[in-house]
Coordinates of C-alpha atoms in Angstrom, one line a residue:
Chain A
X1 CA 1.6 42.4 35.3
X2 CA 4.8 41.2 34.8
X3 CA 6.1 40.8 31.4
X4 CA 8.1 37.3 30.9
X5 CA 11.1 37.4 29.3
X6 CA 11.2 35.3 25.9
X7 CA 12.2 31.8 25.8
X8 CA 10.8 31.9 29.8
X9 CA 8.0 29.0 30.1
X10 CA 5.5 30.8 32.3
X11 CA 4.5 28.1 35.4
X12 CA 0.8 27.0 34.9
X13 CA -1.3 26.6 38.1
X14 CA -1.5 23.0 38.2
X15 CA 0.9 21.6 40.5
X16 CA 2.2 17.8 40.6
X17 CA 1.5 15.7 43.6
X18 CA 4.0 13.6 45.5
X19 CA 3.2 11.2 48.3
X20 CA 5.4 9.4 50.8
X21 CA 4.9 5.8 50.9
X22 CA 4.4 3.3 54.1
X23 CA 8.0 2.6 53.9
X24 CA 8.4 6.2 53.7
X25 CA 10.0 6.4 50.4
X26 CA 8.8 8.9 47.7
X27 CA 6.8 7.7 45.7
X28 CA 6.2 8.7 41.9
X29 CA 4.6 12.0 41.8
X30 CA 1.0 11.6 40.0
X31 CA -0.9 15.0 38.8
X32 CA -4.0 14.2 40.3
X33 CA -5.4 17.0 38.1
X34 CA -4.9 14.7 35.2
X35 CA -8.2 12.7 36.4
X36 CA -10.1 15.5 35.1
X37 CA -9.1 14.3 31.5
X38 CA -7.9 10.4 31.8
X39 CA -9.7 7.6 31.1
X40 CA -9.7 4.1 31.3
X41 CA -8.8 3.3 27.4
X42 CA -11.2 0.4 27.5
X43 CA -14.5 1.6 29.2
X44 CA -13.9 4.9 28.5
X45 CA -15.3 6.2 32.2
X46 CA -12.8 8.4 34.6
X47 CA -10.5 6.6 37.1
X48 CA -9.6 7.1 40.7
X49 CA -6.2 7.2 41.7
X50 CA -4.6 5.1 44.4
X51 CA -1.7 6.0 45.9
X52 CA -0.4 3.0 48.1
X53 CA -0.6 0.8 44.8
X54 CA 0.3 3.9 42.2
X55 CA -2.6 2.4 39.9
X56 CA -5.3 4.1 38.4
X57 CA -8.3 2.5 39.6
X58 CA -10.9 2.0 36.7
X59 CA -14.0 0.9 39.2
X60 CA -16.3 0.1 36.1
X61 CA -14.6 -2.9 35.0
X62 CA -12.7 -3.6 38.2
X63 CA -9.0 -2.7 36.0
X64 CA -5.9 -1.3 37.7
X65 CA -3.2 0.4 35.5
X66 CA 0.4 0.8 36.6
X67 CA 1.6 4.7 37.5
X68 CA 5.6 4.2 37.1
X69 CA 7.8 7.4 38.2
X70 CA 4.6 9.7 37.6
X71 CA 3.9 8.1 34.1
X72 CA 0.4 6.8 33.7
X73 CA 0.6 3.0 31.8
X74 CA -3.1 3.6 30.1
X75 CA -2.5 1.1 27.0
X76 CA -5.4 -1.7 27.6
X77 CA -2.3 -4.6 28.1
X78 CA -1.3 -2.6 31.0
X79 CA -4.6 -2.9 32.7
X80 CA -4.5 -6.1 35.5
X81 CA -7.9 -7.2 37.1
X82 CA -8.3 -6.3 40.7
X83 CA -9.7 -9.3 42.8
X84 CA -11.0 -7.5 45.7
X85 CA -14.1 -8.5 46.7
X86 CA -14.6 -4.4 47.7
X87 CA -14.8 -2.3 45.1
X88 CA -13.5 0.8 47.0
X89 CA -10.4 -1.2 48.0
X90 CA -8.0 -1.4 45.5
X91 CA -5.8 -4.2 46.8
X92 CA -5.2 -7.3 44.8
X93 CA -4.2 -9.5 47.9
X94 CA -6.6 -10.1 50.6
X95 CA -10.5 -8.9 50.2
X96 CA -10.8 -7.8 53.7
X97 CA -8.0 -5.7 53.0
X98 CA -4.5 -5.7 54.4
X99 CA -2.5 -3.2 55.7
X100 CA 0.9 -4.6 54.3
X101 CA 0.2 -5.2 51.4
X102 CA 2.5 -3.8 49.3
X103 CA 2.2 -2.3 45.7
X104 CA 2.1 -4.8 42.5
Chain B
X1 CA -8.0 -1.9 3.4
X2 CA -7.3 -0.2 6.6
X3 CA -9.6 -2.1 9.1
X4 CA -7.8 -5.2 10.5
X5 CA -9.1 -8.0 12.1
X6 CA -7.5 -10.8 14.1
X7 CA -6.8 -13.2 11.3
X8 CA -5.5 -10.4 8.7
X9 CA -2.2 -10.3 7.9
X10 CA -1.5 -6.1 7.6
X11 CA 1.7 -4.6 6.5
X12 CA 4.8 -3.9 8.4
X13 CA 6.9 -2.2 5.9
X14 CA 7.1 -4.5 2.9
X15 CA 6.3 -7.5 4.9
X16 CA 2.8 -9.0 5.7
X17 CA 2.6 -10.0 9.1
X18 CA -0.5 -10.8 11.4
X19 CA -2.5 -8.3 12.5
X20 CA -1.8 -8.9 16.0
X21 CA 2.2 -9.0 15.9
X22 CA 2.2 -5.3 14.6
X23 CA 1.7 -3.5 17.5
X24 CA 4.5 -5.4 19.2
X25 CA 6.8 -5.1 16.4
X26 CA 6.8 -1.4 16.3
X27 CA 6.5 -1.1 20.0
X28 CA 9.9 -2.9 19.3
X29 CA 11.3 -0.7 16.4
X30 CA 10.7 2.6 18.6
X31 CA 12.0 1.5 21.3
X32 CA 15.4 0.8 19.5
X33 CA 15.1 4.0 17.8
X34 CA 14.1 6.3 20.8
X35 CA 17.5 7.4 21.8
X36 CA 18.7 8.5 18.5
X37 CA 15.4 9.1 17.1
X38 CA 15.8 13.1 16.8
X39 CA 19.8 12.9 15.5
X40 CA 18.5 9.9 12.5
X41 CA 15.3 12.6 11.7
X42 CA 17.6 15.5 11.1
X43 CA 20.0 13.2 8.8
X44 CA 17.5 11.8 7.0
X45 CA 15.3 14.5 5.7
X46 CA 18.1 17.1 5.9
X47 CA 16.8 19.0 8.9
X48 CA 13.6 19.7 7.0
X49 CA 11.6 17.8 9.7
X50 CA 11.8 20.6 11.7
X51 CA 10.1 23.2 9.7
X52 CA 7.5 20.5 8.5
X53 CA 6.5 20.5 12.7
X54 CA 7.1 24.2 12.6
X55 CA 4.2 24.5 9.7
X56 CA 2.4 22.0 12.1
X57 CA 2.4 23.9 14.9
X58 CA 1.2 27.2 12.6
X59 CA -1.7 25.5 11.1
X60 CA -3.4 24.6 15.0
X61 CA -2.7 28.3 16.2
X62 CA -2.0 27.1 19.9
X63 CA -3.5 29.5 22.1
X64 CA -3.8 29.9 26.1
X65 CA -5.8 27.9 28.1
X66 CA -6.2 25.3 25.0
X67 CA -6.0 21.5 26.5
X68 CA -3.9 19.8 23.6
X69 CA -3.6 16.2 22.8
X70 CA -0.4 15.4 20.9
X71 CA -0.4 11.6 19.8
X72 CA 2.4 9.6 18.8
X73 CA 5.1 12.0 19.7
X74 CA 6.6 10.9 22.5
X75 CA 10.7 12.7 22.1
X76 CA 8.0 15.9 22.5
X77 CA 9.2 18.0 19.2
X78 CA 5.8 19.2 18.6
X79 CA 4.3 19.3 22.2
X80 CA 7.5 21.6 23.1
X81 CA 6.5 23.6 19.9
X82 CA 2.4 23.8 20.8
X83 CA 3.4 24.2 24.6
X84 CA 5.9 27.5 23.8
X85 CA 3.4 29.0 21.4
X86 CA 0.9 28.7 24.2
X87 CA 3.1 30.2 26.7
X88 CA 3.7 33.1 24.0
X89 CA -0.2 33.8 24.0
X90 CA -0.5 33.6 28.0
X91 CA 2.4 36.5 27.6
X92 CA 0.5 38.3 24.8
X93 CA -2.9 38.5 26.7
X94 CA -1.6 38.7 30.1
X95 CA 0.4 42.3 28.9
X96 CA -3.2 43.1 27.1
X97 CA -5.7 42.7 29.5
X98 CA -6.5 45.0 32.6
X99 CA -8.2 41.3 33.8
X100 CA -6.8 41.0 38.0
X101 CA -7.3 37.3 37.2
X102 CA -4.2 35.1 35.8
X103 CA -4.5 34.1 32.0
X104 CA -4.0 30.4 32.4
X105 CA -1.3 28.4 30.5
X106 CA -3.3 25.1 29.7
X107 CA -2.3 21.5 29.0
X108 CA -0.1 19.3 26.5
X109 CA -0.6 16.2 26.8
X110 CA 2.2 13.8 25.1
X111 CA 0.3 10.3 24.8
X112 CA 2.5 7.1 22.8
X113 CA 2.6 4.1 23.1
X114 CA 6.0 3.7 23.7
X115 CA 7.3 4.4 27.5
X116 CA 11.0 4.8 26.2
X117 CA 10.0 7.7 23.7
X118 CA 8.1 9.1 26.6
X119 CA 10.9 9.2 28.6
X120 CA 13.3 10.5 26.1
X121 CA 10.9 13.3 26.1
X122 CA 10.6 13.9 29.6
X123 CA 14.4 13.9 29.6
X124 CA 14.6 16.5 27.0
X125 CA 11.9 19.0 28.6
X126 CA 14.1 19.0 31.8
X127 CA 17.1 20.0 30.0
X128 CA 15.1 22.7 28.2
X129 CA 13.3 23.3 31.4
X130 CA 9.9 22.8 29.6
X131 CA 6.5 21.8 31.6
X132 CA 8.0 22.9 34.7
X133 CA 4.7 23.7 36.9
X134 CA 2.9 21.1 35.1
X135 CA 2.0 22.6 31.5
X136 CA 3.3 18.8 29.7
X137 CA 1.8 15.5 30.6
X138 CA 3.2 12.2 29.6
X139 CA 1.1 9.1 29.1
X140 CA 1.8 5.7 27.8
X141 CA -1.5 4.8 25.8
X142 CA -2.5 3.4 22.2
X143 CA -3.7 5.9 19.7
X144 CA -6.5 3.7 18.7
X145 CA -8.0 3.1 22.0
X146 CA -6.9 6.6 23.9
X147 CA -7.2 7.0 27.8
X148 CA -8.7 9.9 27.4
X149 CA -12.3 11.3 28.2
X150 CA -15.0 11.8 25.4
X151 CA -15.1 15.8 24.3
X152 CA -12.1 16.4 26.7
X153 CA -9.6 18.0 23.7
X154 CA -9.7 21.4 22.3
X155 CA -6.7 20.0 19.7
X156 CA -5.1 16.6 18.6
X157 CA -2.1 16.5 16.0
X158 CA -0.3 13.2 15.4
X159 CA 3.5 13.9 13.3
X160 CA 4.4 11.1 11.7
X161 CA 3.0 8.7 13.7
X162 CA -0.3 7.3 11.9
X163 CA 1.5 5.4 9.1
X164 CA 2.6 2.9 12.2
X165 CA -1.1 2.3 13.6
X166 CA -2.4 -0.8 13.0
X167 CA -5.8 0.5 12.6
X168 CA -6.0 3.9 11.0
X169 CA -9.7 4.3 10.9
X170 CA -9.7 3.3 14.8
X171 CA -7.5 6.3 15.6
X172 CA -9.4 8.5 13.3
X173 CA -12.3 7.6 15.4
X174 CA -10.7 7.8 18.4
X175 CA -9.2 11.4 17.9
X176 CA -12.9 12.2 16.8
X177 CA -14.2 10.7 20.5
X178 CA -11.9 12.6 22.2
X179 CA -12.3 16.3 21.0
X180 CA -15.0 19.0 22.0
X181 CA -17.4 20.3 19.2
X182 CA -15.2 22.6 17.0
X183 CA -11.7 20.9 17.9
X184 CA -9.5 20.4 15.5
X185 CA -7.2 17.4 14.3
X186 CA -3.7 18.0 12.4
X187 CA -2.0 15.3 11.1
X188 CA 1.6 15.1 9.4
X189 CA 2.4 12.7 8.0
X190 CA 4.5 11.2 4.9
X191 CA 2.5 10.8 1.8
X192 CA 3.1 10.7 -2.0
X193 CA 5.4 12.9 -4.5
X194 CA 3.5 15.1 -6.7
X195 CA 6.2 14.8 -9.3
X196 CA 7.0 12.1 -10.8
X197 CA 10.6 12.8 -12.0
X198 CA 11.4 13.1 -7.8
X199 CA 9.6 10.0 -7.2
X200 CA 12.7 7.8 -8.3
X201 CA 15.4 10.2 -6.7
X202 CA 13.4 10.2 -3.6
X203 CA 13.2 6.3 -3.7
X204 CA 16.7 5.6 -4.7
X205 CA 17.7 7.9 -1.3
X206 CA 15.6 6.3 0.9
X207 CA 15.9 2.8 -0.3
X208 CA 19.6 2.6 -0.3
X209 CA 20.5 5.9 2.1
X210 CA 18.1 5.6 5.0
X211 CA 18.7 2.1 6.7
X212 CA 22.8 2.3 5.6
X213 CA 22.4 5.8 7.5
X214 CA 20.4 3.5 10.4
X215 CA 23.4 1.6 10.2
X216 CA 26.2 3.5 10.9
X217 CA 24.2 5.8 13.0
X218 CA 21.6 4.0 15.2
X219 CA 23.7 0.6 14.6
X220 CA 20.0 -0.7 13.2
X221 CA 19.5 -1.1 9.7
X222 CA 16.4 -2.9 10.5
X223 CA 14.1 -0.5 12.2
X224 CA 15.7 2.4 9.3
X225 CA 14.5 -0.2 6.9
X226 CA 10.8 -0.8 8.2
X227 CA 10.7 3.0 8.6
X228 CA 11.1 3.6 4.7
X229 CA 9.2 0.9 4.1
X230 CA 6.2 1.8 5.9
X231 CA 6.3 5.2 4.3
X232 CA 5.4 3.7 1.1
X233 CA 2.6 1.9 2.5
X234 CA 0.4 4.7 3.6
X235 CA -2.0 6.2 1.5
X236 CA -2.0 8.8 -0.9
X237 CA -3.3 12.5 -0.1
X238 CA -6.5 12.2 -1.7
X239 CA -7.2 8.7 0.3
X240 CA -6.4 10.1 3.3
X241 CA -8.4 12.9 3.6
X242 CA -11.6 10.4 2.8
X243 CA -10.9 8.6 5.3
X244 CA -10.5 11.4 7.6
X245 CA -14.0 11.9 6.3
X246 CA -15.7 8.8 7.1
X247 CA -14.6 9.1 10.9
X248 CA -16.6 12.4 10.9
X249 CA -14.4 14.9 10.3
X250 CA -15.7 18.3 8.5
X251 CA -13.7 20.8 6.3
X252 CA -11.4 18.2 5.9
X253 CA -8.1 19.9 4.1
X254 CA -4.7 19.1 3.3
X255 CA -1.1 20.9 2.2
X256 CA 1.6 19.5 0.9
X257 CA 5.5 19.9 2.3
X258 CA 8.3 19.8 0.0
X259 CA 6.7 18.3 -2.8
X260 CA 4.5 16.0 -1.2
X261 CA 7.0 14.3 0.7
X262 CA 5.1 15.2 3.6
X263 CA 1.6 16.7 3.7
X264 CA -0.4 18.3 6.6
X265 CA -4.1 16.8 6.6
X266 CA -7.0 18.6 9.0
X267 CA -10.3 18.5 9.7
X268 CA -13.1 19.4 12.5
X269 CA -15.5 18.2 14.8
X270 CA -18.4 20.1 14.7

């Protein structure tokens, strides 16, 4: 093994993830390894992340928070109430789901 | 009485305000203060800040592997300190062991509730070239209701940043919630002179030097102000570590810094 020199950070394993938007833009890169620890601050149970809205999806209470340039907004005012009639869809606008619809 | 509820007025410095206002009022003092937070904390304790988060950072013993949950520190002084000293064991074990398999580096995560002291952060682990990989995480969320899972922490510290929660005993209970079963909490924070002879030297300086300091410096005597103020606010040692107590803790412990100006309180879940 290697020895690293000191001062050197040594990489961990855990890699960031970084998605390309409908529009084709990038979009805030969101550690999807974080899920294994986060929480919704209110209920307490894991979320789901959701990439075409950058929220984290707490399906428990139906609460989406805001991911802004990879940073996770997990303070209870930063939750909004999803009005999807489908629980799996995260979108805010029409129940049946739409395909333009673009992030809050 | 460190419980609020909706109608209580609680303190903000010397001031009484509702209960509700506080958050919102130091969410605004931090933000005001993020940029030149670091540069106001070496002027106003002399640089000695830095060895109070160095003696932090010795008391947790940071190892490899360790998921770590620093609260309330979003510029990242103590994560960067807890993240190299886990980087230094990953080294150590890595030279040691015959093992094929990698020694992982483990998790910081820096959770505050202010998204500008975050970002100040990030900005500084860049220039450093900290986290790169993915060894720091940064998170907007409020001490006393943490997004994080139940049992999911091997460590939590909080540096200077309890003295501005609204609820004390709610962030006790919530750094409790969070840890595994033999995780340990570390918290620095301000507390009160041992000697009374410094007591009036110490209050003449901050009283008059601090926010004049803010001032000239930060071009915000307020926010200095509220900062000195709330200092003398927060409970003493002893009280402290009873109330470190009654969220659970075990082998509860404390050390003072530089007289007392600053003490180290700790405790375990087992």
């Amino acid at each position: 093994m290697r020895a690293y020199k000191s001062g050197a950070v040594p990489y961990s394993t855990r890699g960031a993830a970084v998605g390309i938007n409908e529009e084709g833009h990038k979009i805030a890169d969101f550690d999807e390894g974080l899920l294994e620890f986060l929480a919704c601050p209110l209920s307490k149970t894991p979320l789901r992340w959701d990439a075409d809205t950058s929220s984290l999806i707490c399906d428990e209470l139906g609460v989406g928070y805001p991911v802004k340039n990879g940073m996770p907004n997990l303070r209870p005012v930063d939750g909004h109430v999803i009005e999807a009639r489908d629980k799996e869809s995260s979108s805010s606008q029409q129940p049946w789901g739409d395909t333009d619809a673009s992030p809050k | 009485m460190y419980t609020a509820g909706e109608d209580d007025t609680v303190s903000f410095g010397f001031q009484d305000i509702n209960a509700n206002e506080k958050k919102e009022r130091v969410g605004q003092v931090f933000s005001s203060v993020a940029s030149s937070y670091d540069t106001m904390n070496d002027l106003m304790s002399g640089g000695l800040h830095r060895l109070w988060k160095d003696r932090l950072v010795t008391r947790l013993q940071p190892f490899a592997g360790m998921c770590h949950l620093d609260v309330a520190g979003g510029t990242g002084d103590v994560a960067f300190r807890v993240l190299r000293a886990m980087a230094e064991d990953q080294t150590r074990q890595q030279e040691e062991s015959d093992a094929p398999t990698p020694v992982q580096l483990g998790q910081v995560h820096v959770c505050d509730i202010n998204p500008d002291m975050l970002r100040e952060g990030q900005r500084k682990a860049g220039q450093q070239r900290l986290g790169e990989g993915g060894g720091l995480s940064w998170i907007v969320g409020d001490a006393e209701q943490l997004p994080f899972q139940d049992n999911s922490m091997d460590a939590y510290t909080i540096a200077f940043g309890i003295r501005n929660v609204t609820n004390i005993d709610a962030a006790l209970d919530e750094a409790f919630r969070v840890l595994r079963k033999g995780g340990a909490l570390h918290c620095l924070e301000f507390s009160q002179l041992a000697l009374p002879g410094l007591r009036e030297l110490y209050d003449a300086y901050s009283f008059r030097v601090i926010p004049q300091i803010g001032r000239v410096v930060a071009n915000d005597e307020a926010s200095y102000q509220y900062l000195v103020e709330s200092i003398r606010r927060f409970p003493d040692q002893k009280t402290f570590a009873s109330l470190i107590r009654d969220a659970g803790f075990s082998g509860v412990s404390y050390e003072n810094l530089s007289g007392g100006i600053c003490a180290i309180h700790s405790g375990f879940r087992l």
